[in-house]
XYZ file of C-alpha atoms in Angstrom:
605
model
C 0.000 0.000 0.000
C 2.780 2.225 0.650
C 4.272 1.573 -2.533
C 1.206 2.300 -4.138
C 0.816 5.615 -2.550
C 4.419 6.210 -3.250
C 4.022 5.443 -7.114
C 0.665 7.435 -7.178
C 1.789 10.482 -5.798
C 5.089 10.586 -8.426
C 2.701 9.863 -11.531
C 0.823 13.276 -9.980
C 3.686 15.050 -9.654
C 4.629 14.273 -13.201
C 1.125 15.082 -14.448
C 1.763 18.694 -12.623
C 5.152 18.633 -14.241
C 4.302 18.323 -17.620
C 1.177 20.602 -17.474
C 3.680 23.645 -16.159
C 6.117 22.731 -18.921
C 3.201 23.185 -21.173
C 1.855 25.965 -20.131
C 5.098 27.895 -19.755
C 5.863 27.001 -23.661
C 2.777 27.903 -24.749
C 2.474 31.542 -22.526
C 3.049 34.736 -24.313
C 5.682 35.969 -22.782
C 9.019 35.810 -25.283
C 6.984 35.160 -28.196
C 6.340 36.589 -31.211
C 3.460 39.082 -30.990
C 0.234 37.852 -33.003
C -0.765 40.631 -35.228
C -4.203 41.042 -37.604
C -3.730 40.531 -42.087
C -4.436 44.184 -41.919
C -1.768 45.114 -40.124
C 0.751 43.310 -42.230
C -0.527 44.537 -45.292
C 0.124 48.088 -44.136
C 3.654 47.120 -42.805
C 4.367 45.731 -46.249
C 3.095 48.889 -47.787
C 5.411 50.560 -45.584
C 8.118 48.557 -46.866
C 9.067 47.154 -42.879
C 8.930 43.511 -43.653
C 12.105 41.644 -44.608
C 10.681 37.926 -44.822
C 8.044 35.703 -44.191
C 7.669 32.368 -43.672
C 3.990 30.122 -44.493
C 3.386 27.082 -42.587
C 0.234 26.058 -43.322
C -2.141 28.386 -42.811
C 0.461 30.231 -40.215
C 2.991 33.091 -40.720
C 6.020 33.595 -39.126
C 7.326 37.410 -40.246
C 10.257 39.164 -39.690
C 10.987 42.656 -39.684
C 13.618 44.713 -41.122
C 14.557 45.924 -37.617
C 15.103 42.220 -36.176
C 11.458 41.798 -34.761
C 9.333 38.809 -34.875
C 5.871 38.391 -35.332
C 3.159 35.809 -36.662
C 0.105 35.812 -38.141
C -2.613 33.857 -39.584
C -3.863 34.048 -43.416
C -7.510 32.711 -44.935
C -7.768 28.706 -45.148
C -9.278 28.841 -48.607
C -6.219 31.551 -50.341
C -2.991 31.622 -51.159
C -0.910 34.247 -49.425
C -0.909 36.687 -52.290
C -4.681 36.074 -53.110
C -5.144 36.813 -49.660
C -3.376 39.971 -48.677
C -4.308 41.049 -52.388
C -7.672 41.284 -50.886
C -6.689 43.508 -48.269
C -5.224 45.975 -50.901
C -1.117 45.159 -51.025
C 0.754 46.718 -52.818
C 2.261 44.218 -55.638
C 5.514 46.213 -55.778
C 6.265 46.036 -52.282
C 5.570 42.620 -51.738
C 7.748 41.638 -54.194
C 10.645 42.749 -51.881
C 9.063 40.668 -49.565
C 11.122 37.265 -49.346
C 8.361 34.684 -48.679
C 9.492 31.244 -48.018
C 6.501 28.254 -47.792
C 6.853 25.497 -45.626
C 5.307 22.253 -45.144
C 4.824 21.033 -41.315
C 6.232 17.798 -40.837
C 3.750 14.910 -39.389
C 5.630 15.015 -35.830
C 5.293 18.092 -35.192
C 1.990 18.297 -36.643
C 0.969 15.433 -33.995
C 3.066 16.705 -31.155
C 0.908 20.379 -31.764
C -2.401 18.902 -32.615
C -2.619 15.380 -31.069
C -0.738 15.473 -28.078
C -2.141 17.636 -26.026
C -5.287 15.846 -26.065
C -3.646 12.417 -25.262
C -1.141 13.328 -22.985
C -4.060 12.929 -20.304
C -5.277 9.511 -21.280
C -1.587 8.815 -21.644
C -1.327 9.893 -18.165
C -3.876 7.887 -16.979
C -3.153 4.871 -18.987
C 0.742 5.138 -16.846
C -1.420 5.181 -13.460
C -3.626 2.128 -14.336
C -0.223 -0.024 -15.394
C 1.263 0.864 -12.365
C -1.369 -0.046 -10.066
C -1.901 -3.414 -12.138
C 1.920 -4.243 -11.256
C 1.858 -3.207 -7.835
C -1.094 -6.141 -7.476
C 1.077 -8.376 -9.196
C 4.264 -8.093 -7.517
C 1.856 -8.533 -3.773
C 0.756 -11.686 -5.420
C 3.801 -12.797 -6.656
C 5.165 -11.684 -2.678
C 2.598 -13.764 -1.730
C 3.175 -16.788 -3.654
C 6.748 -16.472 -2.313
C 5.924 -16.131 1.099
C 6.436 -19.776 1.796
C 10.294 -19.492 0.151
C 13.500 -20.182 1.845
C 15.386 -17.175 2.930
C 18.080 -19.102 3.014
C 21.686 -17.037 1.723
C 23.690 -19.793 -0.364
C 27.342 -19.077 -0.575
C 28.916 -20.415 -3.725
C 32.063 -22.398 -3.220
C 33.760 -21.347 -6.619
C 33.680 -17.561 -4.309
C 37.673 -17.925 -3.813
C 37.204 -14.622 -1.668
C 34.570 -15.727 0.548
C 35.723 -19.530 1.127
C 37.126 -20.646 4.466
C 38.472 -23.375 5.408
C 40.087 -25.601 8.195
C 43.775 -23.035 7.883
C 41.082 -19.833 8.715
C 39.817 -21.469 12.269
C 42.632 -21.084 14.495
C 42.501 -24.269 17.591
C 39.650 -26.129 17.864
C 41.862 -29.286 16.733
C 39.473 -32.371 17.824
C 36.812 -30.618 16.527
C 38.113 -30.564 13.009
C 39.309 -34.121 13.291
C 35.662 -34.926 14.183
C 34.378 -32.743 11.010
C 37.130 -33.845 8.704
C 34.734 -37.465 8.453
C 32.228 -35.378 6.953
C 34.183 -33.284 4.094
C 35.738 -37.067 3.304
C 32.431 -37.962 3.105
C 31.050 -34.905 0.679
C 34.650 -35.073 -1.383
C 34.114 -38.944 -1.952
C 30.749 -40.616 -0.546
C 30.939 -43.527 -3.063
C 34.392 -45.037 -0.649
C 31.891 -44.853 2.200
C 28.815 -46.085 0.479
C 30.848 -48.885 -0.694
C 31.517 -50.513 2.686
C 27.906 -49.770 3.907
C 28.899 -46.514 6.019
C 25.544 -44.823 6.829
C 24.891 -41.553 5.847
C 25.598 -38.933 8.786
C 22.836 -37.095 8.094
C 23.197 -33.943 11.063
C 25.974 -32.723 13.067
C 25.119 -30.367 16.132
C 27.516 -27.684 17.079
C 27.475 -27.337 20.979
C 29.483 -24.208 22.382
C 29.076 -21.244 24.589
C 28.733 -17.866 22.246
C 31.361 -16.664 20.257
C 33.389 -19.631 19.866
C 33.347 -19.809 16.301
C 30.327 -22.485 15.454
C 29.187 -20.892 12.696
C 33.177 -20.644 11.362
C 33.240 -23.635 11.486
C 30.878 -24.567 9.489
C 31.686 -22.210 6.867
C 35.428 -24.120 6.929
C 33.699 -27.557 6.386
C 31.614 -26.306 3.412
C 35.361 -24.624 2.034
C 37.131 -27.945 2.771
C 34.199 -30.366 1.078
C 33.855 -27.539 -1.995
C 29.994 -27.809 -1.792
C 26.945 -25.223 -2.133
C 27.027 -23.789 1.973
C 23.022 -22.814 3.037
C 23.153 -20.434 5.435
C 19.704 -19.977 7.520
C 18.626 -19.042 11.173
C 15.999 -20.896 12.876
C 14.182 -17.672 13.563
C 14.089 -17.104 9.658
C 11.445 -19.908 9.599
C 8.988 -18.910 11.955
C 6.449 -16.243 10.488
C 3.207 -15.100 12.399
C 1.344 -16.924 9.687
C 0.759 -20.484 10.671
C 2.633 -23.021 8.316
C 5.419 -20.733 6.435
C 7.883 -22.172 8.523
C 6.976 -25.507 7.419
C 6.679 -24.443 3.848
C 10.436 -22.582 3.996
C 11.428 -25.765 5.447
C 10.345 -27.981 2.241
C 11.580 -25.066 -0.152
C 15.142 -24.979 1.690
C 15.664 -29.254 1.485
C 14.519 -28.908 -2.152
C 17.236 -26.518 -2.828
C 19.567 -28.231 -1.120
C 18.893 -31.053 -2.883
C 19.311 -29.462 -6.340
C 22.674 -28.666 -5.568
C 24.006 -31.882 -3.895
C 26.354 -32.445 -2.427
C 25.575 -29.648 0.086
C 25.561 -29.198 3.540
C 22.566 -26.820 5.128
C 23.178 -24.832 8.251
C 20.563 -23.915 10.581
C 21.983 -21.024 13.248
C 20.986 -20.957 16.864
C 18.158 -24.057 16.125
C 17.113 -23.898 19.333
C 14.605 -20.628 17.977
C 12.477 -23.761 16.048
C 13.950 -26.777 17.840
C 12.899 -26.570 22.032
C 10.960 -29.131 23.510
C 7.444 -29.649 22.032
C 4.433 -29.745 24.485
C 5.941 -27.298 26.795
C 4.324 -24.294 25.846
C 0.545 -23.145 25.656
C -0.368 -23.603 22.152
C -0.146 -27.335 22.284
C 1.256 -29.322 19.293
C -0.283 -26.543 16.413
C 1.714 -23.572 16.719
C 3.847 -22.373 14.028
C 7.169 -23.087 15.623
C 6.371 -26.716 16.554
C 4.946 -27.049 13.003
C 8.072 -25.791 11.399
C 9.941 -28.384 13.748
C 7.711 -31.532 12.827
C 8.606 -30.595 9.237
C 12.526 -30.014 10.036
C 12.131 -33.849 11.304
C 10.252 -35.276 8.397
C 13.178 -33.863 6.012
C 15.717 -34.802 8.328
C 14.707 -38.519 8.671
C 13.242 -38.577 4.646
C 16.936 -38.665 2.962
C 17.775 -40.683 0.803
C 20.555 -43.275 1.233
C 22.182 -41.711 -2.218
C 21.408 -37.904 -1.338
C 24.715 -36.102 -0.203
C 23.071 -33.275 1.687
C 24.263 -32.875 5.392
C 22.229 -30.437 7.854
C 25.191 -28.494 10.310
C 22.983 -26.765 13.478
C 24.552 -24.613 16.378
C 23.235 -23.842 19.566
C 24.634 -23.071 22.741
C 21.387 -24.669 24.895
C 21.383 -28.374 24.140
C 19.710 -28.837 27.108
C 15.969 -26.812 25.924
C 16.338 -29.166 22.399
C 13.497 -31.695 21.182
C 14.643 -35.304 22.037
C 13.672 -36.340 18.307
C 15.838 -33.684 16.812
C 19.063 -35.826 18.889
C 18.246 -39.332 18.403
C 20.234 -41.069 16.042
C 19.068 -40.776 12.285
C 18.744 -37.290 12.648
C 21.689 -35.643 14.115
C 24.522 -38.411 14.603
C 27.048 -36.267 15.260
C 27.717 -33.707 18.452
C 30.938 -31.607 18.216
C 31.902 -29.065 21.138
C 32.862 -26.416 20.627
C 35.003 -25.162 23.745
C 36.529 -21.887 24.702
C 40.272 -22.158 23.348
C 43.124 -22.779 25.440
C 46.091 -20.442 25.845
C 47.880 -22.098 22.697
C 44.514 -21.600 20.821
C 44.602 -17.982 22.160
C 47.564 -16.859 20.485
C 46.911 -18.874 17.180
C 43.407 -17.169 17.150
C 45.361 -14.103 17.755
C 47.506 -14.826 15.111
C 44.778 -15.051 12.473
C 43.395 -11.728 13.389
C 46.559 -9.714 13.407
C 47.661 -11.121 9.707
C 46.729 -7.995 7.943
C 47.779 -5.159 10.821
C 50.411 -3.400 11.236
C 52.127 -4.595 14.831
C 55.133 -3.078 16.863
C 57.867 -5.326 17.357
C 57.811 -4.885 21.183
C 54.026 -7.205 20.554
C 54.272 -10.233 22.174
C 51.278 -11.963 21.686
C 51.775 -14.843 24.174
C 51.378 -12.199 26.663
C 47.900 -11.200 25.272
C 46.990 -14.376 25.149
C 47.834 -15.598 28.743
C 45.992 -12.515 29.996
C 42.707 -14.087 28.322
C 41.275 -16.873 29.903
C 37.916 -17.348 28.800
C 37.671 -15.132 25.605
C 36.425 -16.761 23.377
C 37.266 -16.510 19.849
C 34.625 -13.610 19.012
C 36.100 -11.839 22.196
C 40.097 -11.830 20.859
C 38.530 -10.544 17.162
C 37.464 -7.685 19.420
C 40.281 -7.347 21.531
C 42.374 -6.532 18.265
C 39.420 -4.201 16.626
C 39.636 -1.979 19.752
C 43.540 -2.040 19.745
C 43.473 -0.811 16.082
C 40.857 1.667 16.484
C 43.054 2.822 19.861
C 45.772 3.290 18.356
C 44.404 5.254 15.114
C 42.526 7.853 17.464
C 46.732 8.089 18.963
C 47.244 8.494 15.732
C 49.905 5.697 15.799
C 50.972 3.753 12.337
C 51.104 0.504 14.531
C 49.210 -1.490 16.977
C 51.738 -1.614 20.190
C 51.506 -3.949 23.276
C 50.251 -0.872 25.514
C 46.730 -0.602 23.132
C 46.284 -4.292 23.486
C 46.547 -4.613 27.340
C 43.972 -1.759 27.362
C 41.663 -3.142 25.032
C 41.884 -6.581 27.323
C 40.180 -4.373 30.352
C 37.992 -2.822 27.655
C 36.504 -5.679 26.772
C 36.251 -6.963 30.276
C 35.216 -4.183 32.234
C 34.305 -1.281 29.928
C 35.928 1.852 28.690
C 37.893 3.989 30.998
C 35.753 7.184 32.639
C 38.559 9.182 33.205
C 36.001 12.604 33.158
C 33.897 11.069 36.370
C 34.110 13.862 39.316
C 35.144 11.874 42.358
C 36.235 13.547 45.273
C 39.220 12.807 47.450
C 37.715 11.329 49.929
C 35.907 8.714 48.255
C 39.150 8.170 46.189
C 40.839 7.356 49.262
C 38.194 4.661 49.909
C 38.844 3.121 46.403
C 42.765 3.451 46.708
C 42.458 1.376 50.005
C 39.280 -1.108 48.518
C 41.656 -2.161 45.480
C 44.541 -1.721 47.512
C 42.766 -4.706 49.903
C 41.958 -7.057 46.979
C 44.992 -6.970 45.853
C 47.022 -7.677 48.778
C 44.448 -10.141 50.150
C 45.300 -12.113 46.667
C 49.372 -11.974 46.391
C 49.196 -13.136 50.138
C 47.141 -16.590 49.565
C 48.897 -19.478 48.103
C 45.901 -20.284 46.141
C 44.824 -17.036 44.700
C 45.104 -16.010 40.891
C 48.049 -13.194 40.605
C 47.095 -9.662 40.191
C 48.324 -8.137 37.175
C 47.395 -4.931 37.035
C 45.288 -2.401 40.376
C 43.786 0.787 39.252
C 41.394 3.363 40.585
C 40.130 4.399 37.129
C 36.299 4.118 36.483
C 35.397 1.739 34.005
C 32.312 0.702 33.587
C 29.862 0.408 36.677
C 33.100 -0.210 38.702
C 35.002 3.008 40.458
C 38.079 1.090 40.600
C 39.611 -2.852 39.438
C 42.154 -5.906 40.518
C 43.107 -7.228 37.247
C 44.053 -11.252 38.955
C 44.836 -13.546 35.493
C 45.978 -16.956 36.319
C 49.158 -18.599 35.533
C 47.642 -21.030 33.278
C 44.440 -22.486 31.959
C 42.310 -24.690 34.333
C 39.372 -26.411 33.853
C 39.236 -28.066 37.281
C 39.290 -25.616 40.782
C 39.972 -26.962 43.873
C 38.580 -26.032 47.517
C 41.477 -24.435 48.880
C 41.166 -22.325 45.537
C 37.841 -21.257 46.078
C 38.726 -20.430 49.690
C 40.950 -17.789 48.785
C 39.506 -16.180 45.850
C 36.440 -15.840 49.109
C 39.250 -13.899 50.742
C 39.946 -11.942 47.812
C 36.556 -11.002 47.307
C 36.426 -9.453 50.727
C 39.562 -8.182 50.743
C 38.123 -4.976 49.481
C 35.431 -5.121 52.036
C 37.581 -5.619 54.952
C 40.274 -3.309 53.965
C 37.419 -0.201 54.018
C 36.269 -1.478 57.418
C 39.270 -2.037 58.965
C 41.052 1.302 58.124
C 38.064 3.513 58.015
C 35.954 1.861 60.523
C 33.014 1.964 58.130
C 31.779 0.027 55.049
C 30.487 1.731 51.615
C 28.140 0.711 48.923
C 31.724 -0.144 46.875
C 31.612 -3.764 47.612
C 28.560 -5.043 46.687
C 29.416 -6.545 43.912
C 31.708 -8.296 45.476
C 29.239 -9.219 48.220
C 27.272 -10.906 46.008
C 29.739 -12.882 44.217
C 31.494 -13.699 47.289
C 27.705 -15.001 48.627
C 27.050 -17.052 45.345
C 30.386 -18.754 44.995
C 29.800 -19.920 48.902
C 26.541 -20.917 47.880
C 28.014 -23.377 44.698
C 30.736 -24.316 47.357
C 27.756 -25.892 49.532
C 24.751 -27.026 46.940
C 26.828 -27.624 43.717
C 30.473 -28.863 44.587
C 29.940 -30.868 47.536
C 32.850 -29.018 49.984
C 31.104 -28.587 52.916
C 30.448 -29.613 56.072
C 27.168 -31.129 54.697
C 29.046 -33.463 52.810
C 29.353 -34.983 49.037
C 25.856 -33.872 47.727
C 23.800 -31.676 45.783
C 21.166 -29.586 46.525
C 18.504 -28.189 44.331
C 18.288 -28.333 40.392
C 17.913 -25.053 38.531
C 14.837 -24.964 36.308
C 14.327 -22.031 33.633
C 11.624 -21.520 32.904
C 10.127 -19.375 29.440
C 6.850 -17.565 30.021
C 6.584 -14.132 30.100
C 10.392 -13.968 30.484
C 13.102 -15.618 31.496
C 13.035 -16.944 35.090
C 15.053 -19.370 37.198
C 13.159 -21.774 39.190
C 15.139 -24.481 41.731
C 13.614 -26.933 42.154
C 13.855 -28.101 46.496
C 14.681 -31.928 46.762
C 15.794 -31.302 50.496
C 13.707 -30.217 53.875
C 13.263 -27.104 55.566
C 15.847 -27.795 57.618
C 18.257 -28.920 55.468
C 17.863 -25.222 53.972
C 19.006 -24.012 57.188
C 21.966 -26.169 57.324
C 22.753 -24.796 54.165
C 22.025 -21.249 55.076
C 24.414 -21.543 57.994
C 27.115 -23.190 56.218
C 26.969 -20.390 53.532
C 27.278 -17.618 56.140
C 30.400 -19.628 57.862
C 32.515 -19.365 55.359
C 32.214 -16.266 53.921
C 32.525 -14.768 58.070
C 35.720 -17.494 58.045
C 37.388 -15.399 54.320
C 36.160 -12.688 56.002
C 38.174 -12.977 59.351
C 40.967 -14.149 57.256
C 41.155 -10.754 54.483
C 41.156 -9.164 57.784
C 44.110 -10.847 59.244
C 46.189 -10.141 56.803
C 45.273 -6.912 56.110
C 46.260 -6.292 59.518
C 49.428 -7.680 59.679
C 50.810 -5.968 56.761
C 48.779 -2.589 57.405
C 52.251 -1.006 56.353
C 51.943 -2.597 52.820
C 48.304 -1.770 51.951
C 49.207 2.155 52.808
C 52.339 1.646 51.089
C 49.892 0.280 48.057
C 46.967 2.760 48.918
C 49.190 5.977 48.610
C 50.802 4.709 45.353
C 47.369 4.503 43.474
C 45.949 8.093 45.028
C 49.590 8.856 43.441
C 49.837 7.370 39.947
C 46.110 5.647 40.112
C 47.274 2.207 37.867
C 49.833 -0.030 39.455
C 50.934 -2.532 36.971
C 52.747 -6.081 37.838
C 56.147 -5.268 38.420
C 55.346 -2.348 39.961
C 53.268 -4.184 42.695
C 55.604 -6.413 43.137
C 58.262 -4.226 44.297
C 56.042 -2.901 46.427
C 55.310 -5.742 48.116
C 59.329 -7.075 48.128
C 59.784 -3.219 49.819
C 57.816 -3.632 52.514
């Protein structure tokens, strides 16, 4: 309708367009002035006229002195019969150069015809127009039901990826590198009587490269890539998803071998029967129909279906039994080797300084993921343009790490010097709390510069990747937590809203300690089981598998050891009082401490 509107109003505007042009050629002003056969005659007689010129029953005349003029002569005469009539004199006409012409049929039609049909011409435009406009929402409507699906050709040299583009993720490929054996040659495989694998599920948190990698398998098997998300299916119109469905397989088909990848499934693929419109909403529709396709292949038809999600846990049971998808690869957050080969990667085209180690980087990056380094660079290279530096150095990249963790820096926040005093000695606590505990990660870097929601930070970056933590581990990073929180009580004999955020995580890693882990006094259990639940929003239920009491147990065990890291931040903050002013008075000085820096202070004192 807009469209319509749109094309309607231009045809009007044209209409108005044309009419003005019209108008303004055919107004009086600039042209020649009309005069009456009498009047010529005596201008004639009066020897003024140098020429005329007959066009039909018009005449253009010119004057001696340059002026123009036009005039009209009888229909049934010549022009010499005629202005003999009005009494000419013969002599001084024939000084008179008179010229006949013969109008051409253009302009004949252009004068005479089309300013009658320029209207119906008009018109005719409007009708045509509005006749397309229904076809194209007909032919919209026919193609409602299409895939959107984005096919990426793999004769695109530029836009192919493969295995050498995904940096780490080594099992992973070795699981994938079945399936582009099996797109490159299926015949090997059909030979023996391998099945088929007819799915392959990409499990990872976000940002660790799922979709990548299945761009990389596509580049490495040198097939047709169909690139869809599961929310592309679902339309408020109930079954469109199930037709896009049909339409996508069919393509896929078409161009076997193939492989089609559905992004974040999950949209189309959560449990049926666990939300209120039964089994005959659109989404659950769309999902009976992914299933049916799915589980309808043919044993000769190389087309492989690639899905990511990172909740495995909310997915259909049918879409994960075997027939449909065989294969589950995870994708994990890389290791510190990974790190600096994804690192690697994104660096290849910008300019570096030579003091860039990128081991460093990548040991100060546990748990970016792969998405999260691409954007550590990005904000390195964009730092150092606004510096207006010609290379990337080591000092934009260790900024754009706490950038990307914490926030920008809000160097222009008013804070007075009393409350900076509070943060000096807050920070100053974490980090002494954590280079005193044998357990605790190392702190790398103390600073009283806003970033974010935070007024000040202890950057503490372990040694080395773990994947398993141990109790005595999570007993001091409890310290550490509170460290901040004792430190303000203990030397200003008063607490702030400051550590609150550290309240709370202090408070929920106690509680995992207790219901989760099992390193309590309540012994090798768990209680609870976390429920979330999708109604209105997102909500997380627990669901209680232990007493009333037992909740007080676990109450009380939750408050004892956060008082026990507690008393002990404040024990050591005590003893070396010395050091945390030492610390304390260095920030309010220089506000960023870095590593080496800290750690003379410490040796010093």
């Amino acid at each position: 309708m807009n469209k319509l509107l749109k094309n309607i109003s231009a045809i009007v505007l044209l209409f108005f367009l044309v009419s003005g042009i019209l108008i303004l050629y055919q107004s009086p002003k600039g042209r020649p002035a009309s005069i009456s056969l009498n009047e010529l005659v005596s201008e004639i007689n009066e020897a003024k006229v140098s020429s005329i010129e007959v066009s039909g029953n018009s005449l253009a005349i010119t004057l001696k002195n340059g002026d123009q003029q036009k005039a009209t002569k009888e229909t049934e005469g010549s022009l010499t019969e005629t202005l003999g009539n009005y009494g000419v004199n013969a002599d001084r006409l024939k000084e008179v150069k008179t010229t006949i012409k013969e109008p051409s049929g253009l302009a004949l039609w252009a004068g005479n015809i089309l300013p009658f049909l320029l209207p119906f011409l008009l018109i005719g435009g409007l009708v045509w127009l509005m006749m397309r406009q229904a076809q194209r929402g007909n032919a919209q409507a026919l193609s409602f039901g299409m895939s959107r699906a984005r096919m990426l050709d793999p004769k695109d040299k530029k836009k192919r990826i493969t295995f050498a583009d995904v940096a780490g993720a080594v099992e992973a490929k070795n699981e994938l590198q079945e399936v582009v054996e099996f797109l490159k040659h299926p015949k090997k495989f059909l030979a023996i009587g391998a099945r088929i694998p007819k799915g392959v599920l990409l499990l990872g948190s976000p940002g660790t490269g799922k979709t990548l990698m299945a761009k990389a398998v596509a580049g490495e098997a040198k097939v047709p890539f169909f690139n869809i998300s599961g929310s592309e299916f679902v339309e408020m119109f109930v079954g469109v998803g199930a037709s896009r469905v049909r339409d996508l397989f069919k393509q896929a088909k078409k161009n076997a071998p193939a492989i089609v990848f559905i992004d974040e499934i999950d949209a189309v693929g959560r449990h049926r029967g666990a939300g209120l419109g039964g089994g005959h909403d659109e989404r659950e529709q769309t999902l009976n129909q992914i299933l049916v396709e799915m589980d309808g292949f043919e044993t000769d038809t190389n087309v492989i279906v690639i899905a990511s999600t990172n909740r495995p846990d909310v997915l259909d049971p049918a879409l994960l039994r075997p027939g449909r998808f065989d294969r589950r690869v995870m994708m994990d957050l890389p290791d510190i080797n990974e790190r600096e080969a994804i690192l690697n990667i994104h660096v290849k085209n910008k300019p570096l300084e030579e003091a860039v180690h990128l081991r460093t980087i990548a040991e100060r990056t546990p748990g970016f993921s792969g998405a999260d380094l691409s954007n550590l660079v990005n904000e390195a290279a964009i730092l150092s343009a606004r510096r207006n530096k010609q290379q990337i150095g080591m000092k934009e990249l260790t900024e754009s790490i706490e950038k990307v963790i914490l926030g920008p820096e809000r160097r222009s926040r008013a804070i007075n010097p009393k409350e900076k005093e509070i943060i000096a000695y807050h920070e100053g606590g974490h980090a002494l709390v954590a280079a005193s505990l044998p357990h605790a990660d190392p702190v790398q870097k103390v600073s009283i510069i806003s970033r974010g929601h935070a007024g000040g930070y202890t950057l503490a970056v372990p040694t080395e990747d773990k994947t398993l933590q141990s109790f005595n581990h999570f007993k001091d990073e409890l310290a550490t937590f509170l460290g901040g929180y004792a430190s303000e009580k203990l030397v200003f004999g008063d607490v702030t809203t400051g550590p609150s955020s550290d309240l709370e995580r202090a408070t929920q890693m106690a509680r995992s300690i207790v219901t989760r882990y099992g390193m309590s006094a309540l012994g090798p259990r768990t209680f609870g089981k976390k429920q979330e639940l999708v109604f209105l929003g997102r909500e997380m239920h627990e669901e209680r598998n232990y007493s009333e009491k037992t909740a007080e147990a676990i109450d009380a065990e939750v408050s004892r050891l956060v008082e026990e890291a507690f008393r002990h931040a404040t024990e050591i903050l005590q003893e070396k009082r010395a050091t945390l002013n030492k610390i304390a008075e260095t920030l309010l000085e220089k506000e960023t401490i870095e590593k080496d820096e800290f750690n003379s202070l410490l040796s010093i004192a």
